[in-house]
PDB file of C-alpha atoms in Angstrom:
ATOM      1  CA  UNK K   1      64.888 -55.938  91.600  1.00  0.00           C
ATOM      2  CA  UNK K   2      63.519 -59.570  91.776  1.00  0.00           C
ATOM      3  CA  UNK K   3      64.442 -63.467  91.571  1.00  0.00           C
ATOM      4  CA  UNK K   4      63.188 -66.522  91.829  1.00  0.00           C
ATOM      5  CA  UNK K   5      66.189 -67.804  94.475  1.00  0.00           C
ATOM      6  CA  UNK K   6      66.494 -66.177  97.534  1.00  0.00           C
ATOM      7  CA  UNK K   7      70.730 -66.688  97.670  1.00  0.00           C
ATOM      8  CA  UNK K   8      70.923 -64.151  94.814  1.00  0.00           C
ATOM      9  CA  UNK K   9      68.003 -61.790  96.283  1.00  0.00           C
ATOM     10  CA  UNK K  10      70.587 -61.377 100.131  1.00  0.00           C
ATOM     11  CA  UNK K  11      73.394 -60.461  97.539  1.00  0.00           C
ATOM     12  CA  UNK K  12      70.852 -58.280  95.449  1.00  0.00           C
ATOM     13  CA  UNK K  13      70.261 -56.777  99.010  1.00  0.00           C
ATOM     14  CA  UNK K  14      73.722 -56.313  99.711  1.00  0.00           C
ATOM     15  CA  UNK K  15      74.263 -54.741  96.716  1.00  0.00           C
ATOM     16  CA  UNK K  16      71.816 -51.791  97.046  1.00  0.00           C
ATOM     17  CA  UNK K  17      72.847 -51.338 100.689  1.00  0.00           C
ATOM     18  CA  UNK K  18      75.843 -50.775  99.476  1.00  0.00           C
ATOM     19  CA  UNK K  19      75.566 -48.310  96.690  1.00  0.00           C
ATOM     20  CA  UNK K  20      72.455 -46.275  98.317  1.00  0.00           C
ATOM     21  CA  UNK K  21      72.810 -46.607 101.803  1.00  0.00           C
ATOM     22  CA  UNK K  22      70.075 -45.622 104.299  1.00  0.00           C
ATOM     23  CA  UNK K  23      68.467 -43.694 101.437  1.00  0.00           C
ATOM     24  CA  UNK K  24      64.738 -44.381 101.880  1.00  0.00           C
ATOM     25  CA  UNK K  25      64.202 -44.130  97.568  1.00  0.00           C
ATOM     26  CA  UNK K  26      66.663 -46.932  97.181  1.00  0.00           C
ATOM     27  CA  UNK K  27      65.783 -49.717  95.021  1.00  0.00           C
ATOM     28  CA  UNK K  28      64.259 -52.803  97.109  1.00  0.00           C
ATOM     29  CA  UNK K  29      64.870 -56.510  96.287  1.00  0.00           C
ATOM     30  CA  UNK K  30      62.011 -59.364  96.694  1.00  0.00           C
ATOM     31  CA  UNK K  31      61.555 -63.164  95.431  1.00  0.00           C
ATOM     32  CA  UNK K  32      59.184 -63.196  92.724  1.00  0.00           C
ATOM     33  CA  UNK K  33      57.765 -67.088  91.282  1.00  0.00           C
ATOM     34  CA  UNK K  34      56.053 -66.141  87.632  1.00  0.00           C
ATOM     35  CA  UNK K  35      53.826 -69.263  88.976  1.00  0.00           C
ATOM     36  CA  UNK K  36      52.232 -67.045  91.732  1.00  0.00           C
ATOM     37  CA  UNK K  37      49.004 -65.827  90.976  1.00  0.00           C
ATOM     38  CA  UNK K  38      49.112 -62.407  89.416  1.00  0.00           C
ATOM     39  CA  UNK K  39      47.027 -60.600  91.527  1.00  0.00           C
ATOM     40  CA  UNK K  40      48.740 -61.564  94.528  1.00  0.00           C
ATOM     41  CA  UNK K  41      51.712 -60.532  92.854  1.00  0.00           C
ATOM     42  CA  UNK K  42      50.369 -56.874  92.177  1.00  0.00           C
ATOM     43  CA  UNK K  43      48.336 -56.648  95.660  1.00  0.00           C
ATOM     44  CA  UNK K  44      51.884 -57.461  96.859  1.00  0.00           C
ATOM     45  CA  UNK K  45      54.172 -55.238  94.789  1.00  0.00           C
ATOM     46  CA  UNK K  46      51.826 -52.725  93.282  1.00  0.00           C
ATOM     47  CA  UNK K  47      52.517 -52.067  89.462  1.00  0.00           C
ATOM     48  CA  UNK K  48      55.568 -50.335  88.038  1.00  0.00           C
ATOM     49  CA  UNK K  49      56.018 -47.673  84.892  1.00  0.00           C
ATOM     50  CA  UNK K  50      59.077 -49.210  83.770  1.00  0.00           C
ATOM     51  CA  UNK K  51      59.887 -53.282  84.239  1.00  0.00           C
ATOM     52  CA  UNK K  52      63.063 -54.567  82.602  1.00  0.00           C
ATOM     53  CA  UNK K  53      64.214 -58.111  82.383  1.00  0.00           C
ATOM     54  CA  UNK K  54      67.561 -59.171  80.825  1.00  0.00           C
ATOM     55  CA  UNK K  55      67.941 -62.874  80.180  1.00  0.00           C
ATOM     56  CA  UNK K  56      64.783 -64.551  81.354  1.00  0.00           C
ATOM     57  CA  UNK K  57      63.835 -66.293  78.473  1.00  0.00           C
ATOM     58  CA  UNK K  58      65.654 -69.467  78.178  1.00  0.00           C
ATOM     59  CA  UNK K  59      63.133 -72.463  78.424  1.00  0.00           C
ATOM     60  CA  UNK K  60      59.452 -72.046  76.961  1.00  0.00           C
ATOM     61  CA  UNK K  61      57.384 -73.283  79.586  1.00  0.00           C
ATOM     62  CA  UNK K  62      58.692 -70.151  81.866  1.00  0.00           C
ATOM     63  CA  UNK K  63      57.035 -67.581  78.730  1.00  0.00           C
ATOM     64  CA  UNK K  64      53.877 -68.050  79.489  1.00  0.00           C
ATOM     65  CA  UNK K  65      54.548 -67.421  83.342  1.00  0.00           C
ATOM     66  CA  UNK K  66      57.083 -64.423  82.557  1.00  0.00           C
ATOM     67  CA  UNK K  67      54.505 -62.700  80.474  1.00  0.00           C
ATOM     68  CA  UNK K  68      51.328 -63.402  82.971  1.00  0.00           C
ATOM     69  CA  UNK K  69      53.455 -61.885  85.630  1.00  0.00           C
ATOM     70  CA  UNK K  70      54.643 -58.790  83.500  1.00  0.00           C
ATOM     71  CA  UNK K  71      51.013 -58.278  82.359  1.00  0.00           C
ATOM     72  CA  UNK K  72      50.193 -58.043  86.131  1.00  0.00           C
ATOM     73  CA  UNK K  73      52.530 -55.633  87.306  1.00  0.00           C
ATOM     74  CA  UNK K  74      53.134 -53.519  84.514  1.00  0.00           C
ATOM     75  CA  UNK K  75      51.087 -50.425  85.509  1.00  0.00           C
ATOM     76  CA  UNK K  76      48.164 -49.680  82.425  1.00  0.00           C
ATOM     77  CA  UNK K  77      49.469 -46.057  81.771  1.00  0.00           C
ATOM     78  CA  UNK K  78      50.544 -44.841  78.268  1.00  0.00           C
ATOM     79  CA  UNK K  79      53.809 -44.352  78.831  1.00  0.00           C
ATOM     80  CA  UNK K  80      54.423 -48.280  80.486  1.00  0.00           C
ATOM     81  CA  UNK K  81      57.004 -50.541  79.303  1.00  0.00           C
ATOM     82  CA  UNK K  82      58.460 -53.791  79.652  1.00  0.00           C
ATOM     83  CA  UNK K  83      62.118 -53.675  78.360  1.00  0.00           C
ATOM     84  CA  UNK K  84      63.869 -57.143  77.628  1.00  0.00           C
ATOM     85  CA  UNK K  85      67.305 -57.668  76.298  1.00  0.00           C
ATOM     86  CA  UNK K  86      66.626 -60.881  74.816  1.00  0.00           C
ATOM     87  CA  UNK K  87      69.528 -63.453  73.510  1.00  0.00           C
ATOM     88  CA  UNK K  88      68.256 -65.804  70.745  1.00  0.00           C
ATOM     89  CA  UNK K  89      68.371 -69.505  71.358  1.00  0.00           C
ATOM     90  CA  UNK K  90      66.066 -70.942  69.649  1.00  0.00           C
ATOM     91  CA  UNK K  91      63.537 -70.076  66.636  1.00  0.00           C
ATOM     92  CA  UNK K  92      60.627 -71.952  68.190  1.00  0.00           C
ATOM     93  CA  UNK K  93      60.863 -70.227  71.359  1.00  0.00           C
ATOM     94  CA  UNK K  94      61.021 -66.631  69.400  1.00  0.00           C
ATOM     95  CA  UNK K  95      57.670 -67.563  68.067  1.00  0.00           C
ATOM     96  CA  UNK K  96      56.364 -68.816  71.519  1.00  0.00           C
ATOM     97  CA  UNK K  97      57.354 -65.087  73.255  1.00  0.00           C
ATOM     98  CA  UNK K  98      55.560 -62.852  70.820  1.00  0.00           C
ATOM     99  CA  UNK K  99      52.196 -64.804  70.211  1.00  0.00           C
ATOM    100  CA  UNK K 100      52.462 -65.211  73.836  1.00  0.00           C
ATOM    101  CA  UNK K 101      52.444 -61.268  74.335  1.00  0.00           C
ATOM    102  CA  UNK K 102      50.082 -60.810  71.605  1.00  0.00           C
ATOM    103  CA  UNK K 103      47.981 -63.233  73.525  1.00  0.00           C
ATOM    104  CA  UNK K 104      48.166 -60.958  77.235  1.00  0.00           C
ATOM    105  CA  UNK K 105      47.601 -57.883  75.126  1.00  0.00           C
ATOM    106  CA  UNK K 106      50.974 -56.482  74.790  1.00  0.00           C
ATOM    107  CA  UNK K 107      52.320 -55.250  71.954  1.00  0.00           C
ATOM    108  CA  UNK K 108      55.757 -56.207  70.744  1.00  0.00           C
ATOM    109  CA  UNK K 109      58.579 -53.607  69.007  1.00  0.00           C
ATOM    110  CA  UNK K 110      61.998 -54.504  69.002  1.00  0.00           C
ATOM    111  CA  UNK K 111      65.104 -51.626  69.242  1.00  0.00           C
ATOM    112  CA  UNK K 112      67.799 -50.520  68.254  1.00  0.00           C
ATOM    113  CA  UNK K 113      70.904 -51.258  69.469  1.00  0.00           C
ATOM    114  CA  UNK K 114      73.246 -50.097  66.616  1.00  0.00           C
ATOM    115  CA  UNK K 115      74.280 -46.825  68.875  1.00  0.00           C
ATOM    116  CA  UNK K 116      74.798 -48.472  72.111  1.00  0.00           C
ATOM    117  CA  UNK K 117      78.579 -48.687  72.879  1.00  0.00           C
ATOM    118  CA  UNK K 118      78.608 -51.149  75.458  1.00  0.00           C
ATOM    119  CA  UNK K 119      76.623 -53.415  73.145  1.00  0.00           C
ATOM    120  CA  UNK K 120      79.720 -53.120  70.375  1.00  0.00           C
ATOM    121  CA  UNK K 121      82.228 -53.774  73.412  1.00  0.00           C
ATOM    122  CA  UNK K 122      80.188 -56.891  74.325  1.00  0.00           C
ATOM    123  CA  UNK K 123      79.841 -58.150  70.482  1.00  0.00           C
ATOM    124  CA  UNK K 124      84.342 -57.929  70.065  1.00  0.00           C
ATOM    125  CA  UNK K 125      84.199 -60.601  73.372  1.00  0.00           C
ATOM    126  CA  UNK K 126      85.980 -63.938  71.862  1.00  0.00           C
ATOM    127  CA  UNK K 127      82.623 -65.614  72.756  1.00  0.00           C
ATOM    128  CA  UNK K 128      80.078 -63.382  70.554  1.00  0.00           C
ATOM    129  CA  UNK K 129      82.381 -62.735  67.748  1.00  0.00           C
ATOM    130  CA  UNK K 130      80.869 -65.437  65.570  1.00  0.00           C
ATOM    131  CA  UNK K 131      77.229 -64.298  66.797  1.00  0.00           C
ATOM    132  CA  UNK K 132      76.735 -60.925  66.220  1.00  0.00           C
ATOM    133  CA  UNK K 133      72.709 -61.360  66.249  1.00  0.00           C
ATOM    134  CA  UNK K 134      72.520 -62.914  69.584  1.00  0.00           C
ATOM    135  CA  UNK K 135      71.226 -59.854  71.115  1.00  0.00           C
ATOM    136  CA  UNK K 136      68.067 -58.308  70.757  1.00  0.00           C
ATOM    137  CA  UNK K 137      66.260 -55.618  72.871  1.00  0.00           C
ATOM    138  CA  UNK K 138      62.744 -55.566  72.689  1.00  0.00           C
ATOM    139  CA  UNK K 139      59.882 -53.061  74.263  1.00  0.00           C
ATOM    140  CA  UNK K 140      56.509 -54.487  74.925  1.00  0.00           C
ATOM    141  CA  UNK K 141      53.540 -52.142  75.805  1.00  0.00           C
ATOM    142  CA  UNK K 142      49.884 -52.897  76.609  1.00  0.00           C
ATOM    143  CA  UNK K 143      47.321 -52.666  73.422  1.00  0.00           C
ATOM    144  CA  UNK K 144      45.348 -49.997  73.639  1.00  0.00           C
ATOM    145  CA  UNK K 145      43.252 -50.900  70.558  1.00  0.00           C
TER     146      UNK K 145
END
């Protein structure tokens, strides 16, 4: 589990000392910057099967970073994903995420969420009522064209 400010990586820690305890296959917590270079990043952190990322695209000069880093560290197997619940902001950004993925070489499917019922809890909140397509969830894989 990662961030970008260290406060909220101690309570991350805190968190998974909590739930797993001295279990040495807990989950481990570290500062990422999308800015870093990308294969410091990965000599770093290694790659991973499975990234997932829920609200990190908000302003579109951090896309280009976000999907560098992802590119880096998502490991080159078949079976890889990078899973993003996504809340649309704005349509200009939209654009900006997926020609930005096209551009890394990941390919872009979004799905469902129309059986998840903690998404349909979420959507009867006074604040989403009146926005019922705010939230999108969206797999992106490396092209293996």
């Amino acid at each position: 589990m990662t961030d970008y400010v260290e406060e909220a990586v101690d309570l991350i820690d805190m968190n998974i000392a909590e739930t797993f305890g001295n279990d040495n296959k807990r989950p481990k917590a570290a500062i990422i910057d999308w800015d870093d270079d990308p294969s410091v990043l990965q000599e770093h952190h290694g790659t991973f099967d499975v990234i997932i990322g829920s609200d990190v695209v908000y302003w579109p000069e951090l896309i280009e970073p976000l999907i560098r880093t992802v590119k880096a560290l998502l490991s080159n197997k078949l079976t890889s994903r990078f899973l993003m619940l996504y809340s649309r902001r704005n349509p200009k950004v939209d654009v900006l995420l997926f020609r930005t993925a096209q551009k890394y070489g990941l390919d872009s499917t979004e799905l469902s969420l129309e059986q998840n019922t903690v998404y349909h809890a979420v959507l009867k909140h006074p604040v989403y009522i009146e926005d019922t397509d705010m939230f999108h969830l969206y797999e992106f894989r490396h092209s293996h064209k």
